[in-house]
């Protein structure tokens, strides 16, 4: 997932590091405006705001956002009434501090998974057989898993590449977006992306997984799931 963390505390930096370790693409901002702009310009799965007594203000700041973007507010000084107000103002999840990272991560994944499934069904409905044969991207093992049990363990950047391309199989994703999603603030460009795709293509060719990485001229790449 592409996740934006907003805040200025050490807790925000710790959370960002934990999310990155959980195989997510993470961007950190200090200010609401920067995060809101990124969410309007690029695909962002979730915005997580860490605040101290400003839960409802944070929720209102991101009330207008893409439908697929989940908003999480974590309030260090939050009380029950403040959490309720934040939810009513547009937050999808509102927690006080301290919180359990495992619970936050599980709830976030569940919400994003529901929205991804709805978006995929709307974009190109799958028949039951097609849905069953589609390879799964496993965050627990950081791998691609086929119906027959064939498994390909992925390096972190390979996982992020497939995470974005398999969001909607067959849909083209621009090179610049993939570079940002995969490499973040690291010094990388489209050449780095091309090398990553080439290596993963070679690894996929040695498996029975029905996935082909296609180049889209003058745009980027797409992942095609081949029918059995």
CSV table of C-alpha atoms in Angstrom, one decimal:
chain,number,residue,atom,x,y,z
A,1,UNK,CA,0.0,0.0,0.0
A,2,UNK,CA,1.0,3.6,-0.5
A,3,UNK,CA,0.7,5.3,2.9
A,4,UNK,CA,1.2,8.9,3.9
A,5,UNK,CA,2.2,9.6,7.5
A,6,UNK,CA,1.5,13.2,8.8
A,7,UNK,CA,3.0,14.6,12.0
A,8,UNK,CA,6.1,15.9,13.6
A,9,UNK,CA,6.7,13.6,16.6
A,10,UNK,CA,9.0,10.7,17.1
A,11,UNK,CA,5.9,8.5,17.2
A,12,UNK,CA,5.2,9.5,13.6
A,13,UNK,CA,8.7,8.5,12.5
A,14,UNK,CA,8.5,5.2,14.4
A,15,UNK,CA,5.2,4.4,12.7
A,16,UNK,CA,6.5,5.2,9.3
A,17,UNK,CA,9.5,2.9,9.9
A,18,UNK,CA,7.2,0.1,11.1
A,19,UNK,CA,5.0,0.5,8.0
A,20,UNK,CA,8.0,0.4,5.7
A,21,UNK,CA,9.2,-2.8,7.5
A,22,UNK,CA,5.7,-4.2,6.8
A,23,UNK,CA,6.3,-3.9,3.0
A,24,UNK,CA,4.5,-0.6,2.4
A,25,UNK,CA,5.5,2.4,0.4
A,26,UNK,CA,5.6,5.2,2.9
A,27,UNK,CA,5.9,9.0,2.6
A,28,UNK,CA,6.3,11.4,5.5
A,29,UNK,CA,5.0,15.0,5.8
A,30,UNK,CA,4.8,17.5,8.6
A,31,UNK,CA,1.8,19.5,7.2
A,32,UNK,CA,-1.7,18.6,6.2
A,33,UNK,CA,-1.5,20.6,2.9
A,34,UNK,CA,1.4,18.6,1.5
A,35,UNK,CA,-0.3,15.3,2.3
A,36,UNK,CA,-3.6,16.4,0.8
A,37,UNK,CA,-1.9,17.5,-2.4
A,38,UNK,CA,-0.1,14.2,-2.8
A,39,UNK,CA,-3.4,12.3,-2.3
A,40,UNK,CA,-5.0,14.4,-5.0
A,41,UNK,CA,-2.2,14.0,-7.5
A,42,UNK,CA,-1.2,10.3,-7.0
A,43,UNK,CA,-2.7,7.1,-5.8
A,44,UNK,CA,-2.6,7.0,-2.0
A,45,UNK,CA,-4.2,4.1,-0.2
A,46,UNK,CA,-4.1,5.6,3.3
A,47,UNK,CA,-3.3,8.8,5.2
A,48,UNK,CA,-2.4,8.4,8.9
A,49,UNK,CA,-2.3,11.6,10.9
A,50,UNK,CA,-0.7,11.7,14.4
A,51,UNK,CA,-1.9,14.6,16.4
A,52,UNK,CA,-2.2,15.9,19.9
A,53,UNK,CA,-5.7,17.0,20.7
A,54,UNK,CA,-6.7,17.9,17.1
A,55,UNK,CA,-8.4,14.7,15.9
A,56,UNK,CA,-11.5,16.4,14.5
A,57,UNK,CA,-9.4,19.2,12.9
A,58,UNK,CA,-7.3,16.5,11.2
A,59,UNK,CA,-10.4,14.7,10.0
A,60,UNK,CA,-11.9,17.8,8.5
A,61,UNK,CA,-8.7,18.7,6.8
A,62,UNK,CA,-8.9,15.4,4.8
A,63,UNK,CA,-12.7,15.2,4.5
A,64,UNK,CA,-12.4,15.8,0.8
A,65,UNK,CA,-10.1,13.1,-0.6
A,66,UNK,CA,-10.3,10.3,-3.1
A,67,UNK,CA,-12.9,7.6,-2.3
A,68,UNK,CA,-10.2,4.9,-2.2
A,69,UNK,CA,-8.0,6.7,0.4
A,70,UNK,CA,-8.5,5.5,4.0
A,71,UNK,CA,-8.0,8.2,6.7
A,72,UNK,CA,-6.6,7.2,10.1
A,73,UNK,CA,-6.3,9.7,13.0
A,74,UNK,CA,-4.2,8.9,16.1
A,75,UNK,CA,-4.7,11.4,18.9
A,76,UNK,CA,-2.3,11.5,21.7
A,77,UNK,CA,-4.7,13.5,23.9
A,78,UNK,CA,-7.9,12.0,22.5
A,79,UNK,CA,-11.0,11.2,24.5
A,80,UNK,CA,-14.0,9.2,23.5
A,81,UNK,CA,-16.0,12.3,22.5
A,82,UNK,CA,-13.1,13.5,20.4
A,83,UNK,CA,-12.7,10.2,18.6
A,84,UNK,CA,-16.4,10.1,17.8
A,85,UNK,CA,-16.2,13.7,16.5
A,86,UNK,CA,-13.3,12.7,14.2
A,87,UNK,CA,-15.2,9.8,12.8
A,88,UNK,CA,-18.3,11.9,12.2
A,89,UNK,CA,-16.0,14.5,10.5
A,90,UNK,CA,-14.7,11.9,8.0
A,91,UNK,CA,-12.1,9.7,9.6
A,92,UNK,CA,-12.3,5.9,8.9
A,93,UNK,CA,-10.4,4.9,11.9
A,94,UNK,CA,-9.6,7.0,15.0
A,95,UNK,CA,-7.4,5.7,17.8
A,96,UNK,CA,-5.9,7.2,21.0
A,97,UNK,CA,-2.3,6.8,22.0
A,98,UNK,CA,-0.8,4.4,22.9
A,99,UNK,CA,-2.2,2.0,20.4
A,100,UNK,CA,-1.3,-1.5,19.2
A,101,UNK,CA,0.5,-1.4,15.9
A,102,UNK,CA,-0.6,-4.9,15.0
A,103,UNK,CA,-4.3,-3.9,15.5
A,104,UNK,CA,-3.9,-0.7,13.5
A,105,UNK,CA,-2.2,-2.6,10.7
A,106,UNK,CA,-4.8,-5.3,10.5
A,107,UNK,CA,-7.7,-2.8,10.5
A,108,UNK,CA,-6.0,-0.7,7.9
A,109,UNK,CA,-5.4,-3.7,5.6
A,110,UNK,CA,-9.0,-4.9,6.0
A,111,UNK,CA,-10.4,-1.5,5.0
A,112,UNK,CA,-8.1,-1.1,2.0
A,113,UNK,CA,-8.7,-4.7,0.9
A,114,UNK,CA,-12.5,-4.0,0.9
A,115,UNK,CA,-12.0,-0.9,-1.2
A,116,UNK,CA,-9.6,-2.6,-3.6
A,117,UNK,CA,-12.0,-5.5,-4.2
A,118,UNK,CA,-14.9,-3.0,-4.8
A,119,UNK,CA,-12.7,-1.0,-7.2
A,120,UNK,CA,-11.6,-4.1,-9.0
A,121,UNK,CA,-15.1,-5.5,-9.3
A,122,UNK,CA,-16.3,-2.1,-10.8
A,123,UNK,CA,-13.4,-1.9,-13.2
A,124,UNK,CA,-13.5,-5.4,-14.6
A,125,UNK,CA,-15.8,-8.0,-12.9
A,126,UNK,CA,-14.2,-11.4,-12.5
A,127,UNK,CA,-15.9,-14.7,-13.0
A,128,UNK,CA,-15.6,-17.1,-10.0
A,129,UNK,CA,-13.1,-19.2,-11.9
A,130,UNK,CA,-11.0,-16.2,-12.9
A,131,UNK,CA,-11.0,-14.9,-9.3
A,132,UNK,CA,-9.9,-18.4,-8.1
A,133,UNK,CA,-7.0,-18.7,-10.5
A,134,UNK,CA,-5.7,-15.2,-10.0
A,135,UNK,CA,-2.3,-15.3,-8.1
A,136,UNK,CA,-2.3,-13.9,-4.6
A,137,UNK,CA,0.2,-11.4,-3.3
A,138,UNK,CA,1.0,-12.5,0.3
A,139,UNK,CA,2.2,-9.7,2.6
A,140,UNK,CA,2.9,-12.3,5.3
A,141,UNK,CA,5.5,-14.2,3.3
A,142,UNK,CA,6.2,-11.3,0.8
A,143,UNK,CA,5.5,-13.7,-2.1
A,144,UNK,CA,3.4,-14.4,-5.1
A,145,UNK,CA,1.3,-17.6,-4.6
A,146,UNK,CA,-0.4,-19.4,-7.4
A,147,UNK,CA,-3.5,-21.7,-7.3
A,148,UNK,CA,-1.3,-24.8,-7.6
A,149,UNK,CA,0.9,-23.7,-4.7
A,150,UNK,CA,3.7,-22.4,-6.9
A,151,UNK,CA,5.3,-19.6,-4.9
A,152,UNK,CA,7.9,-16.9,-5.7
A,153,UNK,CA,9.5,-15.1,-2.8
A,154,UNK,CA,10.0,-11.4,-3.6
A,155,UNK,CA,12.5,-8.9,-2.7
A,156,UNK,CA,11.0,-5.8,-1.1
A,157,UNK,CA,11.1,-3.6,-4.2
A,158,UNK,CA,9.7,-6.5,-6.3
A,159,UNK,CA,6.9,-6.8,-3.8
A,160,UNK,CA,6.1,-3.1,-4.1
A,161,UNK,CA,6.1,-3.3,-7.9
A,162,UNK,CA,3.7,-6.2,-7.9
A,163,UNK,CA,1.6,-4.6,-5.2
A,164,UNK,CA,1.0,-1.6,-7.4
A,165,UNK,CA,0.6,-3.4,-10.8
A,166,UNK,CA,-1.8,-6.0,-9.4
A,167,UNK,CA,-4.1,-3.4,-7.9
A,168,UNK,CA,-6.1,-3.7,-11.1
A,169,UNK,CA,-4.5,-6.4,-13.3
A,170,UNK,CA,-4.0,-5.2,-16.9
A,171,UNK,CA,-4.2,-1.5,-16.0
A,172,UNK,CA,-1.2,0.5,-17.1
A,173,UNK,CA,0.8,2.4,-14.4
A,174,UNK,CA,3.0,5.3,-15.3
A,175,UNK,CA,6.8,4.9,-14.9
A,176,UNK,CA,7.1,8.0,-12.7
A,177,UNK,CA,4.4,6.8,-10.3
A,178,UNK,CA,6.1,3.4,-10.0
A,179,UNK,CA,9.4,5.0,-9.3
A,180,UNK,CA,7.9,7.1,-6.4
A,181,UNK,CA,5.9,4.1,-5.2
A,182,UNK,CA,8.8,1.6,-5.2
A,183,UNK,CA,11.9,3.7,-4.4
A,184,UNK,CA,10.4,6.6,-2.4
A,185,UNK,CA,13.1,9.1,-1.5
A,186,UNK,CA,16.0,6.9,-2.6
A,187,UNK,CA,18.1,8.1,-5.5
A,188,UNK,CA,16.4,6.3,-8.4
A,189,UNK,CA,15.0,6.9,-11.9
A,190,UNK,CA,13.3,5.1,-14.7
A,191,UNK,CA,16.5,3.2,-15.5
A,192,UNK,CA,16.4,1.7,-12.0
A,193,UNK,CA,12.8,0.7,-12.6
A,194,UNK,CA,13.6,-0.9,-15.9
A,195,UNK,CA,16.3,-3.0,-14.3
A,196,UNK,CA,13.9,-4.1,-11.5
A,197,UNK,CA,11.2,-5.1,-14.0
A,198,UNK,CA,13.8,-7.0,-16.2
A,199,UNK,CA,15.0,-9.0,-13.2
A,200,UNK,CA,11.5,-9.9,-12.0
A,201,UNK,CA,10.5,-10.9,-15.5
A,202,UNK,CA,13.4,-13.3,-15.6
A,203,UNK,CA,12.4,-14.8,-12.2
A,204,UNK,CA,8.7,-15.1,-13.2
A,205,UNK,CA,9.7,-17.0,-16.4
A,206,UNK,CA,11.2,-19.7,-14.2
A,207,UNK,CA,7.8,-20.3,-12.4
A,208,UNK,CA,4.4,-21.5,-13.5
A,209,UNK,CA,2.7,-18.3,-12.2
A,210,UNK,CA,0.4,-16.9,-14.9
A,211,UNK,CA,1.7,-13.3,-14.8
A,212,UNK,CA,3.3,-11.4,-17.6
A,213,UNK,CA,4.9,-7.9,-17.1
A,214,UNK,CA,4.2,-5.9,-20.2
A,215,UNK,CA,5.8,-2.6,-21.3
A,216,UNK,CA,3.3,0.1,-22.3
A,217,UNK,CA,5.2,2.3,-24.8
A,218,UNK,CA,5.6,6.0,-23.7
A,219,UNK,CA,3.8,5.3,-20.4
A,220,UNK,CA,5.0,2.5,-18.1
A,221,UNK,CA,4.1,-1.1,-17.3
A,222,UNK,CA,1.1,-3.4,-16.6
A,223,UNK,CA,0.8,-6.9,-15.2
A,224,UNK,CA,-1.3,-9.3,-17.2
A,225,UNK,CA,-2.8,-12.3,-15.5
A,226,UNK,CA,-3.0,-15.0,-18.1
A,227,UNK,CA,-6.1,-17.2,-18.1
A,228,UNK,CA,-5.5,-21.0,-17.7
